[in-house]
Amino acid sequence: MDSHARLHCLIPRVEIEAAVNRLATEITADYHDKKPILIGILKGSFIFLADLVRRLDFPLELDFVRLSSYGSSRKTSGTVEVVQGLESSVEGRHVIVVEDIVDSGLTISFFLNYLKKNAPASLKLCALTDKSSRRQVPVTIDYLGFTVPDKFLVGYGLDFDEQFRYLPDICILEE
Ligand code: IMP
Ligand code: MG
């Protein structure tokens, strides 16, 4: 079941590393004096966020949420739930949401709207990948790693049915 025969590499680790460095430079320019809260969307963003924050050498805080979306299938349900909420208050704070992939956009737009109700000083989105051809609702990605094709991707935190998150490259999982 965990055979790698159906995988091939789309974004090798050296390209991911270069993109993380670029995003860190952009975020540093904008936030070095703002003590932002970076909110990682679990579980998919955990590797990306861990690499990103180690390139950010200024005061910041971290928090995490878990949102239900895909379950064990490849299709988004459209119904989003906060399974595990924030510990911190975002009121008056500069917030950067960190996501692994924006696909239909339903999950992230739900969460951004939820945060907006809690009056952050500013709210931006950093996403490693954007499957823009699949968008159902408009989403502004302020800091983007890669635009990706309409393929199912795994690795570097992304899973299929909880498998493959540990792969160091972003790979296409063939049907
Ligand atoms: P959306 O609500 O359709 O934008 O789905 C977003 C969420 O679905 C992401 O946070 C991922 O967890 C998951 N997802 C979407 N596309 C993929 C993929 O290609 N591989 C793994 N997870 C994905
Ligand atoms: Mg996710």
PDB file of C-alpha atoms and ligand atoms in Angstrom:
ATOM      1  CA  MET A   1       0.000   0.000   0.000  1.00  0.00           C
ATOM      2  CA  ASP A   2       2.844   2.387   0.833  1.00  0.00           C
ATOM      3  CA  SER A   3       4.609   1.510  -2.433  1.00  0.00           C
ATOM      4  CA  HIS A   4       6.187   4.475  -4.186  1.00  0.00           C
ATOM      5  CA  ALA A   5       5.538   3.097  -7.666  1.00  0.00           C
ATOM      6  CA  ARG A   6       2.677   5.532  -8.270  1.00  0.00           C
ATOM      7  CA  LEU A   7       4.682   8.616  -7.303  1.00  0.00           C
ATOM      8  CA  HIS A   8       6.776  10.950  -9.328  1.00  0.00           C
ATOM      9  CA  CYS A   9       8.545  14.076  -8.280  1.00  0.00           C
ATOM     10  CA  LEU A  10       6.988  17.430  -9.210  1.00  0.00           C
ATOM     11  CA  ILE A  11       8.945  19.839  -6.983  1.00  0.00           C
ATOM     12  CA  PRO A  12      12.299  18.597  -5.731  1.00  0.00           C
ATOM     13  CA  ARG A  13      13.501  19.539  -2.253  1.00  0.00           C
ATOM     14  CA  VAL A  14      16.082  22.048  -3.528  1.00  0.00           C
ATOM     15  CA  GLU A  15      13.336  24.026  -5.265  1.00  0.00           C
ATOM     16  CA  ILE A  16      11.161  23.900  -2.147  1.00  0.00           C
ATOM     17  CA  GLU A  17      14.081  25.188  -0.104  1.00  0.00           C
ATOM     18  CA  ALA A  18      14.656  28.080  -2.521  1.00  0.00           C
ATOM     19  CA  ALA A  19      10.955  29.007  -2.402  1.00  0.00           C
ATOM     20  CA  VAL A  20      10.913  28.896   1.413  1.00  0.00           C
ATOM     21  CA  ASN A  21      13.938  31.213   1.474  1.00  0.00           C
ATOM     22  CA  ARG A  22      12.246  33.619  -0.929  1.00  0.00           C
ATOM     23  CA  LEU A  23       9.018  33.649   1.093  1.00  0.00           C
ATOM     24  CA  ALA A  24      10.984  34.196   4.318  1.00  0.00           C
ATOM     25  CA  THR A  25      12.701  37.211   2.758  1.00  0.00           C
ATOM     26  CA  GLU A  26       9.350  38.686   1.693  1.00  0.00           C
ATOM     27  CA  ILE A  27       7.752  38.055   5.102  1.00  0.00           C
ATOM     28  CA  THR A  28      10.775  39.482   6.927  1.00  0.00           C
ATOM     29  CA  ALA A  29      10.567  42.697   4.916  1.00  0.00           C
ATOM     30  CA  ASP A  30       6.885  43.096   5.824  1.00  0.00           C
ATOM     31  CA  TYR A  31       6.774  41.828   9.443  1.00  0.00           C
ATOM     32  CA  HIS A  32      10.191  42.190  11.128  1.00  0.00           C
ATOM     33  CA  ASP A  33       8.841  44.895  13.463  1.00  0.00           C
ATOM     34  CA  LYS A  34       5.225  43.642  13.798  1.00  0.00           C
ATOM     35  CA  LYS A  35       5.513  40.575  16.077  1.00  0.00           C
ATOM     36  CA  PRO A  36       3.040  38.605  13.945  1.00  0.00           C
ATOM     37  CA  ILE A  37       1.186  35.411  14.828  1.00  0.00           C
ATOM     38  CA  LEU A  38       1.739  32.678  12.251  1.00  0.00           C
ATOM     39  CA  ILE A  39      -1.147  30.226  12.224  1.00  0.00           C
ATOM     40  CA  GLY A  40      -0.412  26.830  10.716  1.00  0.00           C
ATOM     41  CA  ILE A  41      -3.281  24.778   9.366  1.00  0.00           C
ATOM     42  CA  LEU A  42      -2.754  21.219  10.532  1.00  0.00           C
ATOM     43  CA  LYS A  43      -1.726  18.765   9.583  1.00  0.00           C
ATOM     44  CA  GLY A  44      -0.516  19.584   6.070  1.00  0.00           C
ATOM     45  CA  SER A  45       1.437  22.784   6.812  1.00  0.00           C
ATOM     46  CA  PHE A  46       3.607  21.413   9.614  1.00  0.00           C
ATOM     47  CA  ILE A  47       6.789  20.819   7.608  1.00  0.00           C
ATOM     48  CA  PHE A  48       6.460  24.008   5.562  1.00  0.00           C
ATOM     49  CA  LEU A  49       5.839  26.120   8.671  1.00  0.00           C
ATOM     50  CA  ALA A  50       8.720  24.479  10.537  1.00  0.00           C
ATOM     51  CA  ASP A  51      11.123  25.256   7.692  1.00  0.00           C
ATOM     52  CA  LEU A  52       9.718  28.769   7.185  1.00  0.00           C
ATOM     53  CA  VAL A  53      10.002  29.945  10.807  1.00  0.00           C
ATOM     54  CA  ARG A  54      13.612  28.823  10.972  1.00  0.00           C
ATOM     55  CA  ARG A  55      14.311  31.408   8.268  1.00  0.00           C
ATOM     56  CA  LEU A  56      12.540  34.196  10.197  1.00  0.00           C
ATOM     57  CA  ASP A  57      14.929  35.852  12.620  1.00  0.00           C
ATOM     58  CA  PHE A  58      12.587  38.310  14.373  1.00  0.00           C
ATOM     59  CA  PRO A  59       9.971  38.126  17.163  1.00  0.00           C
ATOM     60  CA  LEU A  60       6.878  36.139  16.230  1.00  0.00           C
ATOM     61  CA  GLU A  61       4.371  33.750  17.755  1.00  0.00           C
ATOM     62  CA  LEU A  62       2.957  30.466  16.483  1.00  0.00           C
ATOM     63  CA  ASP A  63      -0.419  28.876  16.763  1.00  0.00           C
ATOM     64  CA  PHE A  64      -2.216  26.009  15.018  1.00  0.00           C
ATOM     65  CA  VAL A  65      -5.699  25.020  13.979  1.00  0.00           C
ATOM     66  CA  ARG A  66      -7.110  21.847  12.602  1.00  0.00           C
ATOM     67  CA  LEU A  67      -9.880  22.159  10.063  1.00  0.00           C
ATOM     68  CA  SER A  68     -11.797  19.230   8.695  1.00  0.00           C
ATOM     69  CA  SER A  69     -11.894  19.084   4.920  1.00  0.00           C
ATOM     70  CA  TYR A  70     -10.912  16.056   2.884  1.00  0.00           C
ATOM     71  CA  GLY A  71     -11.189  13.177   5.317  1.00  0.00           C
ATOM     72  CA  SER A  72      -9.926  10.133   3.499  1.00  0.00           C
ATOM     73  CA  SER A  73     -11.207  10.983   0.031  1.00  0.00           C
ATOM     74  CA  ARG A  74      -9.700  13.233  -2.622  1.00  0.00           C
ATOM     75  CA  LYS A  75     -12.712  15.538  -2.884  1.00  0.00           C
ATOM     76  CA  THR A  76     -13.415  18.459  -0.587  1.00  0.00           C
ATOM     77  CA  SER A  77     -16.758  18.174   1.174  1.00  0.00           C
ATOM     78  CA  GLY A  78     -17.551  21.886   1.081  1.00  0.00           C
ATOM     79  CA  THR A  79     -18.407  21.772   4.767  1.00  0.00           C
ATOM     80  CA  VAL A  80     -15.565  23.005   6.954  1.00  0.00           C
ATOM     81  CA  GLU A  81     -15.317  22.571  10.697  1.00  0.00           C
ATOM     82  CA  VAL A  82     -12.787  23.834  13.245  1.00  0.00           C
ATOM     83  CA  VAL A  83     -11.720  20.550  14.831  1.00  0.00           C
ATOM     84  CA  GLN A  84      -9.035  22.125  17.030  1.00  0.00           C
ATOM     85  CA  GLY A  85      -9.125  25.878  17.621  1.00  0.00           C
ATOM     86  CA  LEU A  86      -6.624  28.636  18.401  1.00  0.00           C
ATOM     87  CA  GLU A  87      -5.088  29.240  21.815  1.00  0.00           C
ATOM     88  CA  SER A  88      -4.188  32.859  21.132  1.00  0.00           C
ATOM     89  CA  SER A  89      -6.419  35.858  20.605  1.00  0.00           C
ATOM     90  CA  VAL A  90      -5.881  37.447  17.199  1.00  0.00           C
ATOM     91  CA  GLU A  91      -7.611  40.711  18.127  1.00  0.00           C
ATOM     92  CA  GLY A  92      -5.353  43.633  17.222  1.00  0.00           C
ATOM     93  CA  ARG A  93      -2.584  41.280  16.038  1.00  0.00           C
ATOM     94  CA  HIS A  94      -0.889  40.902  12.683  1.00  0.00           C
ATOM     95  CA  VAL A  95      -1.818  37.424  11.473  1.00  0.00           C
ATOM     96  CA  ILE A  96      -0.271  35.271   8.737  1.00  0.00           C
ATOM     97  CA  VAL A  97      -2.099  32.048   7.951  1.00  0.00           C
ATOM     98  CA  VAL A  98       0.194  29.316   6.624  1.00  0.00           C
ATOM     99  CA  GLU A  99      -1.366  26.662   4.398  1.00  0.00           C
ATOM    100  CA  ASP A 100       0.055  23.753   2.423  1.00  0.00           C
ATOM    101  CA  ILE A 101      -2.213  23.969  -0.622  1.00  0.00           C
ATOM    102  CA  VAL A 102      -5.170  26.026  -1.798  1.00  0.00           C
ATOM    103  CA  ASP A 103      -7.390  23.889  -3.997  1.00  0.00           C
ATOM    104  CA  SER A 104     -11.106  24.822  -4.278  1.00  0.00           C
ATOM    105  CA  GLY A 105     -10.381  27.561  -1.735  1.00  0.00           C
ATOM    106  CA  LEU A 106     -13.371  26.559   0.421  1.00  0.00           C
ATOM    107  CA  THR A 107     -11.319  25.558   3.460  1.00  0.00           C
ATOM    108  CA  ILE A 108      -9.124  28.635   3.576  1.00  0.00           C
ATOM    109  CA  SER A 109     -11.833  31.159   2.771  1.00  0.00           C
ATOM    110  CA  PHE A 110     -13.950  29.719   5.584  1.00  0.00           C
ATOM    111  CA  PHE A 111     -11.038  30.098   7.994  1.00  0.00           C
ATOM    112  CA  LEU A 112     -10.050  33.605   6.830  1.00  0.00           C
ATOM    113  CA  ASN A 113     -13.651  34.761   7.308  1.00  0.00           C
ATOM    114  CA  TYR A 114     -13.697  33.185  10.765  1.00  0.00           C
ATOM    115  CA  LEU A 115     -10.502  35.072  11.701  1.00  0.00           C
ATOM    116  CA  LYS A 116     -11.779  38.382  10.308  1.00  0.00           C
ATOM    117  CA  LYS A 117     -14.650  38.276  12.807  1.00  0.00           C
ATOM    118  CA  ASN A 118     -12.044  38.369  15.572  1.00  0.00           C
ATOM    119  CA  ALA A 119     -10.650  41.754  14.441  1.00  0.00           C
ATOM    120  CA  PRO A 120      -6.977  41.121  13.655  1.00  0.00           C
ATOM    121  CA  ALA A 121      -4.884  44.244  12.879  1.00  0.00           C
ATOM    122  CA  SER A 122      -4.019  42.611   9.546  1.00  0.00           C
ATOM    123  CA  LEU A 123      -4.558  39.231   7.934  1.00  0.00           C
ATOM    124  CA  LYS A 124      -2.527  37.636   5.155  1.00  0.00           C
ATOM    125  CA  LEU A 125      -2.200  34.208   3.609  1.00  0.00           C
ATOM    126  CA  CYS A 126       1.005  32.329   2.855  1.00  0.00           C
ATOM    127  CA  ALA A 127       0.534  29.132   0.850  1.00  0.00           C
ATOM    128  CA  LEU A 128       3.199  26.765  -0.378  1.00  0.00           C
ATOM    129  CA  THR A 129       1.160  25.656  -3.396  1.00  0.00           C
ATOM    130  CA  ASP A 130      -1.823  26.912  -5.378  1.00  0.00           C
ATOM    131  CA  LYS A 131      -3.945  24.577  -7.498  1.00  0.00           C
ATOM    132  CA  SER A 132      -5.504  27.672  -9.043  1.00  0.00           C
ATOM    133  CA  SER A 133      -7.349  25.891 -11.868  1.00  0.00           C
ATOM    134  CA  ARG A 134      -9.619  24.261  -9.274  1.00  0.00           C
ATOM    135  CA  ARG A 135     -10.743  27.390  -7.467  1.00  0.00           C
ATOM    136  CA  GLN A 136     -14.455  27.622  -6.561  1.00  0.00           C
ATOM    137  CA  VAL A 137     -14.259  30.776  -4.421  1.00  0.00           C
ATOM    138  CA  PRO A 138     -11.805  33.663  -4.867  1.00  0.00           C
ATOM    139  CA  VAL A 139      -8.780  33.595  -2.545  1.00  0.00           C
ATOM    140  CA  THR A 140      -5.922  36.113  -2.398  1.00  0.00           C
ATOM    141  CA  ILE A 141      -2.597  34.419  -1.686  1.00  0.00           C
ATOM    142  CA  ASP A 142      -0.205  37.104  -0.424  1.00  0.00           C
ATOM    143  CA  TYR A 143       2.888  34.870  -0.257  1.00  0.00           C
ATOM    144  CA  LEU A 144       2.941  31.946  -2.683  1.00  0.00           C
ATOM    145  CA  GLY A 145       5.506  29.216  -3.258  1.00  0.00           C
ATOM    146  CA  PHE A 146       4.303  27.468  -6.428  1.00  0.00           C
ATOM    147  CA  THR A 147       1.335  27.296  -8.767  1.00  0.00           C
ATOM    148  CA  VAL A 148       0.731  23.579  -9.335  1.00  0.00           C
ATOM    149  CA  PRO A 149      -1.198  21.536 -11.903  1.00  0.00           C
ATOM    150  CA  ASP A 150      -4.520  19.821 -11.208  1.00  0.00           C
ATOM    151  CA  LYS A 151      -2.927  16.616  -9.925  1.00  0.00           C
ATOM    152  CA  PHE A 152      -3.118  15.020  -6.505  1.00  0.00           C
ATOM    153  CA  LEU A 153       0.054  15.956  -4.637  1.00  0.00           C
ATOM    154  CA  VAL A 154       1.747  14.306  -1.680  1.00  0.00           C
ATOM    155  CA  GLY A 155       4.910  14.862   0.334  1.00  0.00           C
ATOM    156  CA  TYR A 156       6.423  17.745   2.314  1.00  0.00           C
ATOM    157  CA  GLY A 157       3.427  17.555   4.654  1.00  0.00           C
ATOM    158  CA  LEU A 158       0.766  16.764   2.047  1.00  0.00           C
ATOM    159  CA  ASP A 159      -0.956  13.426   2.431  1.00  0.00           C
ATOM    160  CA  PHE A 160      -3.245  10.987   0.766  1.00  0.00           C
ATOM    161  CA  ASP A 161      -5.207   9.197   3.475  1.00  0.00           C
ATOM    162  CA  GLU A 162      -2.455  10.094   6.002  1.00  0.00           C
ATOM    163  CA  GLN A 163       0.245   8.534   3.853  1.00  0.00           C
ATOM    164  CA  PHE A 164       3.313  10.143   2.266  1.00  0.00           C
ATOM    165  CA  ARG A 165       3.549  13.281   4.453  1.00  0.00           C
ATOM    166  CA  TYR A 166       7.188  12.475   5.235  1.00  0.00           C
ATOM    167  CA  LEU A 167       8.456  12.582   1.643  1.00  0.00           C
ATOM    168  CA  PRO A 168      11.012  15.413   1.261  1.00  0.00           C
ATOM    169  CA  ASP A 169       9.871  16.304  -2.277  1.00  0.00           C
ATOM    170  CA  ILE A 170       6.392  17.237  -3.520  1.00  0.00           C
ATOM    171  CA  CYS A 171       5.215  14.350  -5.699  1.00  0.00           C
ATOM    172  CA  ILE A 172       2.301  13.571  -7.975  1.00  0.00           C
ATOM    173  CA  LEU A 173       0.250  10.578  -6.834  1.00  0.00           C
ATOM    174  CA  GLU A 174      -1.009   8.885  -9.994  1.00  0.00           C
ATOM    175  CA  GLU A 175      -4.623   7.661 -10.090  1.00  0.00           C
TER     176      GLU A 175
HETATM  177  P1  IMP B   1      -9.830  23.200  -0.544  1.00  0.00           P
HETATM  178  O1  IMP B   1     -10.818  23.531   0.543  1.00  0.00           O
HETATM  179  O2  IMP B   1     -10.469  22.480  -1.695  1.00  0.00           O
HETATM  180  O3  IMP B   1      -9.021  24.400  -1.006  1.00  0.00           O
HETATM  181  O4  IMP B   1      -8.850  22.126   0.062  1.00  0.00           O
HETATM  182  C1  IMP B   1      -7.783  22.502   0.803  1.00  0.00           C
HETATM  183  C2  IMP B   1      -7.235  21.350   1.618  1.00  0.00           C
HETATM  184  O5  IMP B   1      -7.413  20.095   0.957  1.00  0.00           O
HETATM  185  C3  IMP B   1      -5.763  21.550   1.798  1.00  0.00           C
HETATM  186  O6  IMP B   1      -5.496  22.224   2.994  1.00  0.00           O
HETATM  187  C4  IMP B   1      -5.237  20.144   1.794  1.00  0.00           C
HETATM  188  O7  IMP B   1      -5.230  19.658   3.114  1.00  0.00           O
HETATM  189  C5  IMP B   1      -6.221  19.341   0.989  1.00  0.00           C
HETATM  190  N1  IMP B   1      -5.744  19.129  -0.397  1.00  0.00           N
HETATM  191  C6  IMP B   1      -6.136  19.752  -1.531  1.00  0.00           C
HETATM  192  N2  IMP B   1      -5.477  19.311  -2.605  1.00  0.00           N
HETATM  193  C7  IMP B   1      -4.610  18.382  -2.133  1.00  0.00           C
HETATM  194  C8  IMP B   1      -3.595  17.577  -2.759  1.00  0.00           C
HETATM  195  O8  IMP B   1      -3.334  17.605  -3.974  1.00  0.00           O
HETATM  196  N3  IMP B   1      -2.906  16.751  -1.928  1.00  0.00           N
HETATM  197  C9  IMP B   1      -3.130  16.686  -0.587  1.00  0.00           C
HETATM  198  N4  IMP B   1      -4.044  17.434   0.036  1.00  0.00           N
HETATM  199  C10 IMP B   1      -4.776  18.274  -0.730  1.00  0.00           C
HETATM  200 MG    MG B   2      -4.560  21.410   4.653  1.00  0.00          MG
END
